[in-house]
Amino acid sequence: MKALGRQIVVEFYGCNQDTLNDVAAIKRSMRGAALAAGATIVQDAFHLFNPHGVSGVVVIAESHLAIHTWPEYGYAAVDLFTCGDDVSPDLAFQHLKEHLGATSFSCMEMKRGILDTPGLDELRFKPEGANALEVADAN
Amino acid sequence: MKALGRQIVVEFYGCNQDTLNDVAAIKRSMRGAALAAGATIVQDAFHLFNPHGVSGVVVIAESHLAIHTWPEYGYAAVDLFTCGDDVSPDLAFQHLKEHLGATSFSCMEMKRGILDTPGLDELRFKPEGANALEVADAN
């Protein structure tokens, strides 16, 4: 089952509540997670809510990482969506787990875009001219 | 099972390929989907990849909507993450399905942040001072 993308859905519990309400710390952790995964950061958007809680997304060349925090519950909802075999969402997960100080978590992985398409085995990553068809042509 | 958030994970197939590669159209559709859901748009980030494909996120006060398109396969991966009972991700889904011209799709809904927390029944939405504890106090 070859898929275009992988998405790791994480529930982080027992996180450091101060960290979860610190938009600069969350942004740093999320950008650090993207880099730890080997991803290329394209853009980000982070927002601190009133009275508390942070939402943020890092758009990467290989898809996106998203987080929503509820400091009052020590809880953060995280999505790590990547495509291609050149990035490791597992490393992003480890980075975030450590930086949020999560004491427990649950995790689920989904394949996104399961296609029965000739040449898809050759897909390395989506952007920068290396789409499946071109790689297939080059071989 | 009371949860902080709902996430609808959608695979759209057979979409209009021109639309999937039109960053302005995708941005318009995604922002329209947020408004259709009754959400409050906080920020967005959209990017057109070379040679093709669009990634984009709309951060809403009630969480986020994300899309990644593969025009070459007529495929789009969509996540509609909302919190609170004041928004309807189902309406966002319908809006996108129509605007992307999807001929088929698959859909999955997850509950995010299932907590066994007193007062959580009172949660209406997260931002703007109406968090669970304050609402519980007010009653």
Short mmCIF file of C-alpha atoms in Angstrom, two decimals:
data_model
loop_
_atom_site.label_atom_id
_atom_site.label_comp_id
_atom_site.label_asym_id
_atom_site.label_seq_id
_atom_site.Cartn_x
_atom_site.Cartn_y
_atom_site.Cartn_z
CA MET A 1 0.00 0.00 0.00
CA LYS A 2 1.96 2.95 -1.29
CA ALA A 3 0.65 6.27 -0.07
CA LEU A 4 1.45 9.87 -0.88
CA GLY A 5 1.61 10.93 2.75
CA ARG A 6 1.94 9.79 6.36
CA GLN A 7 0.10 11.48 9.18
CA ILE A 8 0.93 10.89 12.82
CA VAL A 9 -1.85 12.01 15.12
CA VAL A 10 -0.63 12.53 18.68
CA GLU A 11 -2.39 13.29 21.93
CA PHE A 12 0.13 14.63 24.44
CA TYR A 13 -0.97 14.54 28.08
CA GLY A 14 0.63 15.80 31.26
CA CYS A 15 2.60 18.48 29.46
CA ASN A 16 4.26 21.45 31.12
CA GLN A 17 1.42 23.95 31.43
CA ASP A 18 3.63 27.03 31.21
CA THR A 19 5.18 25.74 28.01
CA LEU A 20 1.75 25.07 26.51
CA ASN A 21 0.80 28.69 27.06
CA ASP A 22 4.05 30.18 25.75
CA VAL A 23 3.56 30.95 22.07
CA ALA A 24 7.29 31.60 21.51
CA ALA A 25 8.23 28.28 23.13
CA ILE A 26 5.60 26.39 21.13
CA LYS A 27 6.71 27.99 17.90
CA ARG A 28 10.35 27.12 18.69
CA SER A 29 9.42 23.53 19.55
CA MET A 30 7.35 23.08 16.40
CA ARG A 31 9.98 24.58 14.10
CA GLY A 32 12.59 22.47 15.89
CA ALA A 33 10.42 19.39 15.32
CA ALA A 34 10.23 20.18 11.60
CA LEU A 35 14.01 20.49 11.40
CA ALA A 36 14.51 17.34 13.49
CA ALA A 37 12.35 15.50 10.95
CA GLY A 38 14.60 16.73 8.16
CA ALA A 39 11.83 18.87 6.70
CA THR A 40 12.08 22.16 4.85
CA ILE A 41 10.12 24.95 6.54
CA VAL A 42 8.07 27.04 4.12
CA GLN A 43 5.97 29.22 6.42
CA ASP A 44 4.48 29.23 9.89
CA ALA A 45 1.50 30.71 11.71
CA PHE A 46 1.20 30.76 15.50
CA HIS A 47 -1.41 32.37 17.68
CA LEU A 48 -1.85 32.81 21.43
CA PHE A 49 -5.47 32.77 22.50
CA ASN A 50 -7.14 34.71 25.23
CA PRO A 51 -7.28 33.63 28.02
CA HIS A 52 -4.88 30.82 27.13
CA GLY A 53 -3.93 28.18 24.60
CA VAL A 54 -1.77 28.23 21.51
CA SER A 55 -2.60 27.16 17.97
CA GLY A 56 0.06 26.88 15.36
CA VAL A 57 1.03 25.36 12.08
CA VAL A 58 4.34 24.92 10.32
CA VAL A 59 3.86 24.47 6.57
CA ILE A 60 6.76 22.37 5.32
CA ALA A 61 7.72 21.47 1.76
CA GLU A 62 6.68 17.94 2.75
CA SER A 63 3.20 18.92 4.11
CA HIS A 64 2.60 20.34 7.62
CA LEU A 65 2.87 20.07 11.38
CA ALA A 66 0.03 21.42 13.54
CA ILE A 67 -0.52 21.90 17.25
CA HIS A 68 -3.34 23.06 19.52
CA THR A 69 -2.71 23.36 23.24
CA TRP A 70 -5.02 23.43 26.24
CA PRO A 71 -2.68 24.51 29.07
CA GLU A 72 -5.48 24.16 31.61
CA TYR A 73 -5.59 20.40 30.92
CA GLY A 74 -1.88 19.89 30.20
CA TYR A 75 -3.02 18.61 26.82
CA ALA A 76 -1.81 19.21 23.27
CA ALA A 77 -3.25 17.85 20.02
CA VAL A 78 -0.53 17.39 17.42
CA ASP A 79 -0.60 16.36 13.76
CA LEU A 80 2.57 15.51 11.91
CA PHE A 81 1.78 15.17 8.21
CA THR A 82 4.67 14.39 5.90
CA CYS A 83 5.17 13.10 2.40
CA GLY A 84 8.14 11.37 0.87
CA ASP A 85 10.74 9.10 2.42
CA ASP A 86 13.26 11.85 3.07
CA VAL A 87 11.67 13.09 6.28
CA SER A 88 10.96 11.30 9.54
CA PRO A 89 7.85 12.37 11.45
CA ASP A 90 8.98 10.02 14.22
CA LEU A 91 11.89 12.35 14.96
CA ALA A 92 9.49 15.31 15.04
CA PHE A 93 7.38 13.39 17.53
CA GLN A 94 10.36 12.66 19.81
CA HIS A 95 11.44 16.30 19.68
CA LEU A 96 7.99 17.56 20.68
CA LYS A 97 7.47 14.95 23.39
CA GLU A 98 10.66 16.11 25.06
CA HIS A 99 10.05 19.85 24.63
CA LEU A 100 6.45 19.74 25.85
CA GLY A 101 7.42 17.57 28.81
CA ALA A 102 4.59 15.14 28.08
CA THR A 103 4.21 12.44 30.73
CA SER A 104 1.97 10.30 28.53
CA PHE A 105 0.66 10.23 25.01
CA SER A 106 -1.30 8.28 22.47
CA CYS A 107 -0.35 8.01 18.87
CA MET A 108 -1.95 6.88 15.63
CA GLU A 109 -0.52 6.75 12.15
CA MET A 110 -2.54 7.09 8.97
CA LYS A 111 -1.58 6.65 5.36
CA ARG A 112 -2.94 9.49 3.25
CA GLY A 113 -3.59 9.30 -0.49
CA ILE A 114 -3.39 5.58 -1.13
CA LEU A 115 -3.41 5.44 -4.91
CA ASP A 116 -3.15 2.58 -7.33
CA THR A 117 -0.98 4.54 -9.72
CA PRO A 118 1.84 3.30 -11.95
CA GLY A 119 5.18 4.89 -11.11
CA LEU A 120 4.18 5.77 -7.56
CA ASP A 121 6.89 3.52 -6.14
CA GLU A 122 9.34 6.04 -7.50
CA LEU A 123 7.90 8.93 -5.50
CA ARG A 124 10.58 10.41 -3.29
CA PHE A 125 9.10 13.75 -2.39
CA LYS A 126 6.57 16.03 -3.93
CA PRO A 127 7.95 19.50 -4.48
CA GLU A 128 11.01 20.77 -6.30
CA GLY A 129 10.46 19.00 -9.57
CA ALA A 130 10.78 15.45 -8.34
CA ASN A 131 7.18 14.35 -8.68
CA ALA A 132 6.45 10.70 -9.39
CA LEU A 133 6.00 11.00 -13.11
CA GLU A 134 9.23 12.90 -13.65
CA VAL A 135 11.22 10.49 -11.51
CA ALA A 136 9.65 7.60 -13.42
CA ASP A 137 10.60 9.27 -16.70
CA ALA A 138 14.17 9.81 -15.53
CA ASN A 139 14.56 6.10 -14.81
CA MET B 1 -17.15 10.68 25.64
CA LYS B 2 -16.70 14.43 25.74
CA ALA B 3 -13.78 15.65 23.66
CA LEU B 4 -12.10 19.02 23.25
CA GLY B 5 -11.96 18.76 19.48
CA ARG B 6 -13.31 17.03 16.40
CA GLN B 7 -11.16 16.26 13.40
CA ILE B 8 -12.57 15.21 10.06
CA VAL B 9 -9.96 13.61 7.84
CA VAL B 10 -10.98 13.65 4.19
CA GLU B 11 -9.50 12.11 1.07
CA PHE B 12 -10.92 13.87 -2.00
CA TYR B 13 -10.51 11.99 -5.29
CA GLY B 14 -11.33 12.90 -8.86
CA CYS B 15 -11.03 16.62 -8.20
CA ASN B 16 -10.67 19.28 -10.87
CA GLN B 17 -6.95 19.24 -11.61
CA ASP B 18 -6.75 22.90 -12.59
CA THR B 19 -8.41 23.92 -9.35
CA LEU B 20 -5.98 21.77 -7.33
CA ASN B 21 -3.06 23.64 -8.87
CA ASP B 22 -4.54 27.13 -8.46
CA VAL B 23 -3.28 28.53 -5.16
CA ALA B 24 -5.72 31.46 -5.23
CA ALA B 25 -8.67 29.14 -5.84
CA ILE B 26 -7.57 26.75 -3.09
CA LYS B 27 -7.11 29.62 -0.65
CA ARG B 28 -10.55 30.99 -1.54
CA SER B 29 -12.13 27.54 -1.13
CA MET B 30 -10.45 26.92 2.21
CA ARG B 31 -11.32 30.32 3.63
CA GLY B 32 -14.86 29.85 2.31
CA ALA B 33 -15.00 26.47 4.03
CA ALA B 34 -13.96 28.06 7.32
CA LEU B 35 -16.70 30.68 7.00
CA ALA B 36 -19.26 28.05 5.95
CA ALA B 37 -18.42 26.19 9.15
CA GLY B 38 -19.11 29.31 11.17
CA ALA B 39 -15.46 29.61 12.17
CA THR B 40 -13.43 32.73 12.87
CA ILE B 41 -10.37 33.01 10.64
CA VAL B 42 -7.22 34.01 12.49
CA GLN B 43 -4.49 33.58 9.89
CA ASP B 44 -3.70 31.60 6.78
CA ALA B 45 -0.67 30.29 4.94
CA PHE B 46 -0.82 28.96 1.37
CA HIS B 47 1.97 27.85 -0.90
CA LEU B 48 2.16 26.74 -4.52
CA PHE B 49 4.83 24.14 -5.13
CA ASN B 50 7.03 23.68 -8.16
CA PRO B 51 6.16 21.97 -10.42
CA HIS B 52 2.66 21.67 -8.97
CA GLY B 53 0.58 21.11 -5.87
CA VAL B 54 -0.73 23.45 -3.21
CA SER B 55 -0.34 23.25 0.56
CA GLY B 56 -2.30 25.50 2.82
CA VAL B 57 -3.64 26.01 6.28
CA VAL B 58 -6.29 28.27 7.73
CA VAL B 59 -5.79 28.80 11.44
CA ILE B 60 -9.20 29.45 12.96
CA ALA B 61 -10.11 30.47 16.48
CA GLU B 62 -11.60 26.98 16.76
CA SER B 63 -8.41 25.13 15.55
CA HIS B 64 -7.46 24.70 11.86
CA LEU B 65 -8.25 23.51 8.37
CA ALA B 66 -5.45 22.08 6.22
CA ILE B 67 -5.13 20.94 2.62
CA HIS B 68 -2.48 19.35 0.43
CA THR B 69 -3.19 18.82 -3.24
CA TRP B 70 -1.67 16.51 -5.83
CA PRO B 71 -3.15 17.85 -9.09
CA GLU B 72 -1.45 15.09 -11.09
CA TYR B 73 -3.61 12.54 -9.26
CA GLY B 74 -6.74 14.66 -8.84
CA TYR B 75 -6.26 14.08 -5.12
CA ALA B 76 -6.45 16.35 -2.10
CA ALA B 77 -5.80 15.49 1.57
CA VAL B 78 -7.92 17.63 3.87
CA ASP B 79 -8.10 17.96 7.65
CA LEU B 80 -10.90 19.87 9.31
CA PHE B 81 -10.08 20.27 13.00
CA THR B 82 -12.57 22.20 15.10
CA CYS B 83 -13.36 22.65 18.75
CA GLY B 84 -16.58 23.70 20.39
CA ASP B 85 -20.17 23.18 19.34
CA ASP B 86 -20.51 26.53 17.62
CA VAL B 87 -18.86 25.44 14.37
CA SER B 88 -19.79 22.72 11.93
CA PRO B 89 -16.90 20.98 10.15
CA ASP B 90 -19.54 19.13 8.11
CA LEU B 91 -20.45 22.38 6.38
CA ALA B 92 -16.75 23.02 5.66
CA PHE B 93 -16.57 19.55 4.12
CA GLN B 94 -19.58 20.16 1.87
CA HIS B 95 -18.19 23.50 0.75
CA LEU B 96 -14.84 21.99 -0.20
CA LYS B 97 -16.32 18.94 -1.90
CA GLU B 98 -18.28 21.23 -4.19
CA HIS B 99 -15.46 23.68 -4.86
CA LEU B 100 -12.85 21.02 -5.58
CA GLY B 101 -15.26 19.12 -7.83
CA ALA B 102 -14.48 15.85 -6.08
CA THR B 103 -16.14 12.83 -7.71
CA SER B 104 -15.47 10.57 -4.74
CA PHE B 105 -14.10 10.82 -1.24
CA SER B 106 -13.50 8.98 1.97
CA CYS B 107 -14.00 10.50 5.35
CA MET B 108 -13.09 9.69 8.93
CA GLU B 109 -13.90 11.54 12.12
CA MET B 110 -11.78 11.51 15.25
CA LYS B 111 -12.39 12.89 18.68
CA ARG B 112 -9.34 14.76 19.95
CA GLY B 113 -8.56 15.38 23.60
CA ILE B 114 -10.92 13.01 25.33
CA LEU B 115 -10.58 14.05 28.95
CA ASP B 116 -12.25 12.86 32.09
CA THR B 117 -12.48 16.35 33.53
CA PRO B 118 -15.19 17.83 35.73
CA GLY B 119 -16.90 20.79 34.11
CA LEU B 120 -15.99 19.77 30.58
CA ASP B 121 -19.64 19.41 29.63
CA GLU B 122 -19.80 23.16 29.91
CA LEU B 123 -17.14 23.73 27.27
CA ARG B 124 -18.56 25.77 24.43
CA PHE B 125 -15.45 27.00 22.71
CA LYS B 126 -11.91 27.58 23.70
CA PRO B 127 -10.83 31.13 23.05
CA GLU B 128 -12.20 34.47 24.15
CA GLY B 129 -12.51 33.76 27.81
CA ALA B 130 -15.07 30.99 27.70
CA ASN B 131 -12.88 28.09 28.74
CA ALA B 132 -14.44 25.22 30.65
CA LEU B 133 -13.37 26.24 34.12
CA GLU B 134 -14.62 29.78 33.80
CA VAL B 135 -17.95 28.66 32.41
CA ALA B 136 -18.23 26.12 35.20
CA ASP B 137 -17.50 28.87 37.73
CA ALA B 138 -20.12 31.12 36.19
CA ASN B 139 -22.78 28.47 36.69
#
